[in-house]
GROMACS .gro file of C-alpha atoms in nm:
model
  361
    1UNK     CA    1   3.540   3.198  -2.755
    2UNK     CA    2   3.279   3.320  -3.001
    3UNK     CA    3   3.247   3.192  -3.356
    4UNK     CA    4   3.437   3.483  -3.510
    5UNK     CA    5   3.733   3.434  -3.275
    6UNK     CA    6   3.752   3.066  -3.365
    7UNK     CA    7   3.873   3.161  -3.713
    8UNK     CA    8   4.168   3.342  -3.552
    9UNK     CA    9   4.241   3.079  -3.285
   10UNK     CA   10   4.623   3.067  -3.236
   11UNK     CA   11   4.624   2.699  -3.140
   12UNK     CA   12   4.427   2.603  -3.450
   13UNK     CA   13   4.653   2.818  -3.668
   14UNK     CA   14   4.962   2.656  -3.518
   15UNK     CA   15   4.828   2.311  -3.595
   16UNK     CA   16   4.743   2.403  -3.953
   17UNK     CA   17   5.084   2.559  -4.005
   18UNK     CA   18   5.254   2.244  -3.877
   19UNK     CA   19   5.052   2.030  -4.117
   20UNK     CA   20   5.131   2.268  -4.401
   21UNK     CA   21   5.506   2.239  -4.335
   22UNK     CA   22   5.471   1.862  -4.314
   23UNK     CA   23   5.260   1.813  -4.627
   24UNK     CA   24   5.437   2.051  -4.867
   25UNK     CA   25   5.665   1.835  -5.080
   26UNK     CA   26   5.718   2.065  -5.378
   27UNK     CA   27   5.712   2.442  -5.446
   28UNK     CA   28   5.366   2.598  -5.463
   29UNK     CA   29   5.289   2.927  -5.640
   30UNK     CA   30   4.941   3.035  -5.543
   31UNK     CA   31   4.759   3.352  -5.643
   32UNK     CA   32   4.523   3.534  -5.412
   33UNK     CA   33   4.280   3.670  -5.670
   34UNK     CA   34   4.118   3.915  -5.427
   35UNK     CA   35   4.305   4.219  -5.300
   36UNK     CA   36   4.142   4.179  -4.959
   37UNK     CA   37   4.316   3.841  -4.926
   38UNK     CA   38   4.648   4.010  -5.000
   39UNK     CA   39   4.593   4.256  -4.716
   40UNK     CA   40   4.458   3.984  -4.482
   41UNK     CA   41   4.771   3.771  -4.526
   42UNK     CA   42   4.988   4.067  -4.429
   43UNK     CA   43   4.768   4.185  -4.141
   44UNK     CA   44   4.751   3.840  -3.985
   45UNK     CA   45   5.129   3.802  -3.991
   46UNK     CA   46   5.107   3.474  -4.181
   47UNK     CA   47   5.348   3.559  -4.458
   48UNK     CA   48   5.680   3.497  -4.275
   49UNK     CA   49   5.540   3.182  -4.111
   50UNK     CA   50   5.457   3.001  -4.436
   51UNK     CA   51   5.694   2.730  -4.567
   52UNK     CA   52   5.974   2.866  -4.785
   53UNK     CA   53   5.846   2.669  -5.081
   54UNK     CA   54   5.524   2.870  -5.094
   55UNK     CA   55   5.518   3.177  -5.314
   56UNK     CA   56   5.210   3.393  -5.306
   57UNK     CA   57   5.124   3.612  -5.600
   58UNK     CA   58   4.884   3.902  -5.624
   59UNK     CA   59   4.602   3.879  -5.873
   60UNK     CA   60   4.362   4.098  -6.070
   61UNK     CA   61   4.103   4.112  -5.791
   62UNK     CA   62   4.127   4.476  -5.683
   63UNK     CA   63   3.856   4.672  -5.868
   64UNK     CA   64   4.045   5.000  -5.858
   65UNK     CA   65   4.369   4.840  -5.974
   66UNK     CA   66   4.219   4.689  -6.289
   67UNK     CA   67   4.041   5.008  -6.394
   68UNK     CA   68   4.206   5.092  -6.725
   69UNK     CA   69   4.374   5.424  -6.804
   70UNK     CA   70   4.115   5.474  -7.081
   71UNK     CA   71   3.833   5.440  -6.829
   72UNK     CA   72   3.993   5.695  -6.598
   73UNK     CA   73   4.021   5.924  -6.902
   74UNK     CA   74   3.645   5.886  -6.953
   75UNK     CA   75   3.585   5.985  -6.587
   76UNK     CA   76   3.801   6.294  -6.638
   77UNK     CA   77   3.620   6.380  -6.961
   78UNK     CA   78   3.290   6.396  -6.775
   79UNK     CA   79   3.439   6.572  -6.472
   80UNK     CA   80   3.488   6.895  -6.660
   81UNK     CA   81   3.140   6.923  -6.811
   82UNK     CA   82   2.873   7.177  -6.719
   83UNK     CA   83   2.578   7.035  -6.525
   84UNK     CA   84   2.751   6.707  -6.440
   85UNK     CA   85   2.801   6.575  -6.085
   86UNK     CA   86   3.020   6.266  -6.058
   87UNK     CA   87   2.943   6.030  -5.770
   88UNK     CA   88   3.212   5.779  -5.680
   89UNK     CA   89   3.355   5.561  -5.407
   90UNK     CA   90   3.652   5.735  -5.244
   91UNK     CA   91   3.918   5.486  -5.350
   92UNK     CA   92   3.878   5.590  -5.712
   93UNK     CA   93   3.970   5.954  -5.646
   94UNK     CA   94   4.348   5.913  -5.670
   95UNK     CA   95   4.370   5.648  -5.941
   96UNK     CA   96   4.599   5.790  -6.208
   97UNK     CA   97   4.488   5.815  -6.567
   98UNK     CA   98   4.671   5.945  -6.873
   99UNK     CA   99   4.952   6.188  -6.783
  100UNK     CA  100   4.898   6.113  -6.414
  101UNK     CA  101   4.573   6.310  -6.386
  102UNK     CA  102   4.306   6.188  -6.143
  103UNK     CA  103   3.964   6.282  -6.010
  104UNK     CA  104   4.105   6.452  -5.702
  105UNK     CA  105   4.299   6.692  -5.923
  106UNK     CA  106   3.989   6.750  -6.136
  107UNK     CA  107   3.792   6.826  -5.820
  108UNK     CA  108   4.056   7.077  -5.712
  109UNK     CA  109   4.019   7.243  -6.052
  110UNK     CA  110   3.646   7.289  -5.996
  111UNK     CA  111   3.482   6.967  -6.115
  112UNK     CA  112   3.183   6.857  -5.909
  113UNK     CA  113   3.283   6.518  -5.766
  114UNK     CA  114   3.099   6.371  -5.467
  115UNK     CA  115   3.220   6.071  -5.265
  116UNK     CA  116   2.936   5.832  -5.186
  117UNK     CA  117   2.918   5.509  -4.987
  118UNK     CA  118   2.665   5.330  -5.205
  119UNK     CA  119   2.501   5.376  -5.546
  120UNK     CA  120   2.178   5.455  -5.361
  121UNK     CA  121   2.353   5.764  -5.219
  122UNK     CA  122   2.415   5.870  -5.579
  123UNK     CA  123   2.049   5.815  -5.659
  124UNK     CA  124   1.950   6.040  -5.370
  125UNK     CA  125   2.197   6.298  -5.497
  126UNK     CA  126   2.016   6.295  -5.832
  127UNK     CA  127   1.682   6.345  -5.659
  128UNK     CA  128   1.819   6.649  -5.473
  129UNK     CA  129   1.968   6.803  -5.788
  130UNK     CA  130   1.702   6.779  -6.059
  131UNK     CA  131   1.873   7.044  -6.271
  132UNK     CA  132   2.196   6.843  -6.295
  133UNK     CA  133   2.291   6.499  -6.420
  134UNK     CA  134   2.444   6.271  -6.159
  135UNK     CA  135   2.679   6.008  -6.300
  136UNK     CA  136   2.777   5.716  -6.076
  137UNK     CA  137   3.112   5.563  -6.165
  138UNK     CA  138   3.041   5.192  -6.185
  139UNK     CA  139   3.357   4.992  -6.122
  140UNK     CA  140   3.405   4.662  -5.943
  141UNK     CA  141   3.326   4.298  -5.990
  142UNK     CA  142   3.030   4.067  -5.941
  143UNK     CA  143   3.020   4.183  -5.579
  144UNK     CA  144   2.908   4.539  -5.652
  145UNK     CA  145   2.746   4.509  -5.995
  146UNK     CA  146   2.415   4.365  -5.861
  147UNK     CA  147   2.377   4.660  -5.622
  148UNK     CA  148   2.439   4.907  -5.904
  149UNK     CA  149   2.192   4.720  -6.125
  150UNK     CA  150   1.934   4.729  -5.846
  151UNK     CA  151   1.986   5.104  -5.811
  152UNK     CA  152   1.928   5.152  -6.185
  153UNK     CA  153   1.602   4.959  -6.146
  154UNK     CA  154   1.505   5.193  -5.860
  155UNK     CA  155   1.587   5.498  -6.073
  156UNK     CA  156   1.365   5.367  -6.352
  157UNK     CA  157   1.080   5.294  -6.110
  158UNK     CA  158   1.112   5.643  -5.959
  159UNK     CA  159   1.137   5.814  -6.298
  160UNK     CA  160   1.474   5.972  -6.212
  161UNK     CA  161   1.609   6.041  -6.561
  162UNK     CA  162   1.899   6.256  -6.440
  163UNK     CA  163   2.073   5.950  -6.289
  164UNK     CA  164   2.329   5.776  -6.513
  165UNK     CA  165   2.597   5.512  -6.465
  166UNK     CA  166   2.933   5.495  -6.636
  167UNK     CA  167   2.950   5.117  -6.639
  168UNK     CA  168   3.299   4.967  -6.627
  169UNK     CA  169   3.215   4.659  -6.420
  170UNK     CA  170   3.427   4.351  -6.476
  171UNK     CA  171   3.384   3.976  -6.431
  172UNK     CA  172   3.644   3.762  -6.256
  173UNK     CA  173   3.629   3.418  -6.429
  174UNK     CA  174   3.733   3.542  -6.778
  175UNK     CA  175   4.043   3.703  -6.623
  176UNK     CA  176   4.141   3.372  -6.464
  177UNK     CA  177   4.121   3.208  -6.806
  178UNK     CA  178   4.366   3.466  -6.946
  179UNK     CA  179   4.611   3.398  -6.662
  180UNK     CA  180   4.588   3.022  -6.712
  181UNK     CA  181   4.645   3.057  -7.087
  182UNK     CA  182   4.968   3.251  -7.022
  183UNK     CA  183   5.254   3.008  -6.942
  184UNK     CA  184   5.463   3.292  -6.796
  185UNK     CA  185   5.214   3.326  -6.510
  186UNK     CA  186   5.288   2.968  -6.392
  187UNK     CA  187   5.013   2.959  -6.127
  188UNK     CA  188   4.977   2.633  -5.934
  189UNK     CA  189   4.655   2.721  -5.751
  190UNK     CA  190   4.406   3.000  -5.689
  191UNK     CA  191   4.281   3.142  -5.361
  192UNK     CA  192   3.941   3.240  -5.503
  193UNK     CA  193   3.762   3.557  -5.391
  194UNK     CA  194   3.516   3.519  -5.103
  195UNK     CA  195   3.307   3.829  -5.175
  196UNK     CA  196   3.265   3.767  -5.548
  197UNK     CA  197   3.182   3.404  -5.482
  198UNK     CA  198   2.885   3.494  -5.261
  199UNK     CA  199   2.722   3.593  -5.590
  200UNK     CA  200   2.881   3.342  -5.830
  201UNK     CA  201   2.899   3.022  -5.625
  202UNK     CA  202   3.123   2.742  -5.751
  203UNK     CA  203   3.002   2.675  -6.105
  204UNK     CA  204   3.172   2.964  -6.293
  205UNK     CA  205   3.513   2.847  -6.166
  206UNK     CA  206   3.481   2.480  -6.262
  207UNK     CA  207   3.684   2.527  -6.582
  208UNK     CA  208   3.988   2.619  -6.365
  209UNK     CA  209   4.008   2.264  -6.230
  210UNK     CA  210   3.832   2.081  -6.513
  211UNK     CA  211   4.010   2.224  -6.818
  212UNK     CA  212   4.337   2.350  -6.670
  213UNK     CA  213   4.393   2.103  -6.386
  214UNK     CA  214   4.446   2.384  -6.137
  215UNK     CA  215   4.308   2.372  -5.784
  216UNK     CA  216   4.095   2.659  -5.659
  217UNK     CA  217   3.967   2.725  -5.309
  218UNK     CA  218   3.701   2.984  -5.222
  219UNK     CA  219   3.802   3.116  -4.885
  220UNK     CA  220   3.742   3.376  -4.617
  221UNK     CA  221   3.974   3.635  -4.472
  222UNK     CA  222   4.077   3.502  -4.132
  223UNK     CA  223   4.405   3.312  -4.067
  224UNK     CA  224   4.232   2.976  -4.021
  225UNK     CA  225   4.051   3.023  -4.354
  226UNK     CA  226   4.372   3.097  -4.540
  227UNK     CA  227   4.582   2.825  -4.379
  228UNK     CA  228   4.316   2.560  -4.429
  229UNK     CA  229   4.282   2.665  -4.794
  230UNK     CA  230   4.657   2.641  -4.849
  231UNK     CA  231   4.651   2.294  -4.700
  232UNK     CA  232   4.370   2.194  -4.937
  233UNK     CA  233   4.578   2.324  -5.230
  234UNK     CA  234   4.884   2.126  -5.121
  235UNK     CA  235   4.681   1.809  -5.072
  236UNK     CA  236   4.520   1.844  -5.416
  237UNK     CA  237   4.861   1.894  -5.574
  238UNK     CA  238   4.987   1.577  -5.408
  239UNK     CA  239   4.683   1.367  -5.495
  240UNK     CA  240   4.621   1.501  -5.846
  241UNK     CA  241   4.252   1.531  -5.759
  242UNK     CA  242   4.198   1.889  -5.879
  243UNK     CA  243   3.870   2.048  -5.771
  244UNK     CA  244   3.706   2.376  -5.679
  245UNK     CA  245   3.647   2.370  -5.305
  246UNK     CA  246   3.424   2.599  -5.102
  247UNK     CA  247   3.609   2.651  -4.772
  248UNK     CA  248   3.404   2.966  -4.696
  249UNK     CA  249   3.072   2.790  -4.642
  250UNK     CA  250   2.966   3.022  -4.361
  251UNK     CA  251   2.929   3.299  -4.622
  252UNK     CA  252   2.922   3.137  -4.967
  253UNK     CA  253   2.653   2.898  -5.088
  254UNK     CA  254   2.771   2.649  -5.350
  255UNK     CA  255   2.504   2.788  -5.584
  256UNK     CA  256   2.588   3.152  -5.505
  257UNK     CA  257   2.312   3.412  -5.498
  258UNK     CA  258   2.068   3.352  -5.783
  259UNK     CA  259   1.864   3.667  -5.710
  260UNK     CA  260   2.175   3.889  -5.726
  261UNK     CA  261   2.271   3.735  -6.062
  262UNK     CA  262   1.916   3.782  -6.188
  263UNK     CA  263   1.923   4.153  -6.101
  264UNK     CA  264   2.274   4.199  -6.244
  265UNK     CA  265   2.199   4.029  -6.575
  266UNK     CA  266   1.855   4.188  -6.591
  267UNK     CA  267   2.015   4.530  -6.634
  268UNK     CA  268   2.354   4.439  -6.783
  269UNK     CA  269   2.487   4.193  -7.038
  270UNK     CA  270   2.841   4.074  -7.100
  271UNK     CA  271   3.084   4.243  -7.339
  272UNK     CA  272   3.458   4.270  -7.396
  273UNK     CA  273   3.636   4.493  -7.144
  274UNK     CA  274   3.972   4.662  -7.093
  275UNK     CA  275   4.179   4.566  -6.787
  276UNK     CA  276   4.471   4.772  -6.662
  277UNK     CA  277   4.797   4.609  -6.764
  278UNK     CA  278   4.622   4.310  -6.920
  279UNK     CA  279   4.439   4.458  -7.216
  280UNK     CA  280   4.106   4.362  -7.368
  281UNK     CA  281   3.954   4.039  -7.232
  282UNK     CA  282   3.660   3.887  -7.422
  283UNK     CA  283   3.326   3.878  -7.237
  284UNK     CA  284   3.482   4.009  -6.916
  285UNK     CA  285   3.278   4.326  -6.876
  286UNK     CA  286   2.919   4.442  -6.835
  287UNK     CA  287   2.725   4.688  -7.052
  288UNK     CA  288   2.366   4.808  -7.036
  289UNK     CA  289   2.087   4.608  -7.193
  290UNK     CA  290   1.867   4.796  -7.436
  291UNK     CA  291   1.580   4.829  -7.185
  292UNK     CA  292   1.804   5.035  -6.957
  293UNK     CA  293   2.010   5.219  -7.221
  294UNK     CA  294   1.875   5.559  -7.110
  295UNK     CA  295   2.077   5.520  -6.788
  296UNK     CA  296   2.401   5.452  -6.976
  297UNK     CA  297   2.628   5.756  -6.937
  298UNK     CA  298   2.831   5.649  -7.240
  299UNK     CA  299   2.531   5.674  -7.470
  300UNK     CA  300   2.334   5.951  -7.298
  301UNK     CA  301   2.629   6.188  -7.259
  302UNK     CA  302   2.825   6.092  -7.571
  303UNK     CA  303   3.133   5.964  -7.389
  304UNK     CA  304   3.382   5.783  -7.609
  305UNK     CA  305   3.638   5.549  -7.455
  306UNK     CA  306   3.962   5.600  -7.643
  307UNK     CA  307   4.221   5.333  -7.569
  308UNK     CA  308   4.496   5.518  -7.380
  309UNK     CA  309   4.859   5.398  -7.375
  310UNK     CA  310   5.003   5.243  -7.057
  311UNK     CA  311   5.157   5.475  -6.801
  312UNK     CA  312   5.534   5.489  -6.869
  313UNK     CA  313   5.734   5.285  -6.620
  314UNK     CA  314   5.429   5.146  -6.440
  315UNK     CA  315   5.448   4.769  -6.381
  316UNK     CA  316   5.103   4.724  -6.227
  317UNK     CA  317   5.004   4.496  -6.514
  318UNK     CA  318   5.294   4.261  -6.440
  319UNK     CA  319   5.206   4.261  -6.070
  320UNK     CA  320   4.838   4.189  -6.140
  321UNK     CA  321   4.935   3.889  -6.352
  322UNK     CA  322   5.173   3.751  -6.089
  323UNK     CA  323   5.473   3.800  -6.316
  324UNK     CA  324   5.638   4.046  -6.082
  325UNK     CA  325   5.639   4.103  -5.708
  326UNK     CA  326   5.569   4.467  -5.613
  327UNK     CA  327   5.913   4.510  -5.455
  328UNK     CA  328   6.075   4.411  -5.787
  329UNK     CA  329   5.924   4.710  -5.968
  330UNK     CA  330   6.197   4.973  -6.029
  331UNK     CA  331   5.958   5.245  -5.912
  332UNK     CA  332   5.848   5.075  -5.588
  333UNK     CA  333   5.908   5.299  -5.288
  334UNK     CA  334   6.109   5.544  -5.498
  335UNK     CA  335   5.922   5.704  -5.786
  336UNK     CA  336   5.595   5.539  -5.674
  337UNK     CA  337   5.471   5.568  -5.314
  338UNK     CA  338   5.126   5.593  -5.153
  339UNK     CA  339   5.178   5.970  -5.132
  340UNK     CA  340   5.271   5.997  -5.502
  341UNK     CA  341   5.140   5.684  -5.677
  342UNK     CA  342   5.228   5.617  -6.038
  343UNK     CA  343   5.001   5.314  -6.069
  344UNK     CA  344   4.672   5.209  -5.908
  345UNK     CA  345   4.826   4.916  -5.715
  346UNK     CA  346   4.993   5.177  -5.492
  347UNK     CA  347   4.666   5.369  -5.446
  348UNK     CA  348   4.399   5.127  -5.338
  349UNK     CA  349   4.367   4.991  -4.985
  350UNK     CA  350   4.337   4.651  -5.159
  351UNK     CA  351   4.634   4.718  -5.387
  352UNK     CA  352   4.925   4.478  -5.355
  353UNK     CA  353   5.191   4.748  -5.391
  354UNK     CA  354   5.024   4.956  -5.119
  355UNK     CA  355   5.010   4.647  -4.894
  356UNK     CA  356   5.377   4.562  -4.950
  357UNK     CA  357   5.471   4.925  -4.884
  358UNK     CA  358   5.258   4.954  -4.569
  359UNK     CA  359   5.385   4.633  -4.416
  360UNK     CA  360   5.745   4.697  -4.529
  361UNK     CA  361   5.805   4.355  -4.674
   0.00000   0.00000   0.00000
């Protein structure tokens, strides 16, 4: 057995499950902050094996799902302009904005929208099209923001002035604070995001345990990771010793990645940001620092973000806050399906509604 297989070892999983059933002495509502954890729990088949007292909730950790209607409107505003090429990751193409419009529809109507696999691809696109302006759509959390910031630094070093970024990056810890301040969320513990934590480390989450008395476990995406993390949560609940634990040590250093944070905060600084279904969260977004303002699509291209109203009937906000399970949404599987999504949670491969639909739970 190689190291990777050991994190999917059936015998080890069986033992952890037995201990989980034995140790759980009260109901536990835990939130998997990261959408990849949501999908991993379904794919591994763990969900029906967990004790009945465990309720798992989806969180605001899918970058596409938390992209606000107003931000999609800004994408669409740029998509129709002469001399503009939008460069984006593919999962943003079908995210609905105001009146259900999306980038895929704009592309069909003639807008120049290119799917790229990294911001560096967008930079190369700008180099090949000197007569146009290439705008990379910057969404995502601490995981992707350093790469985008590094690409902006490359553009500056190369003198590529026709490369811009529409920066709607978001930060995870401020969103957790909002959830903990809302008594209706009633979260007992957090399964903290593995990818984001490779950059952040443990320190930015300490308030979760210190101020709110809520356990948090940074974990990976294999069954052993998830089961061991649930066991840690249950044990902390029993002992009252609430801490942030790094279960994912093979990927996450306790101190995170200082160089990635240096690059990210060298180009960007924090600001208030809009989150789909949640609203404006203080200091939860990133905007350009003055030294890099010439790469800011908002300023350079005169884009104004007008706060758009929520999509009628869409309950993605309630799902992202753990107040509603996807299957409890009146539109789930009826008016909202992966083929005709009303909200982003049904679009993204990390979206909880899409995961519930795909695995027919």
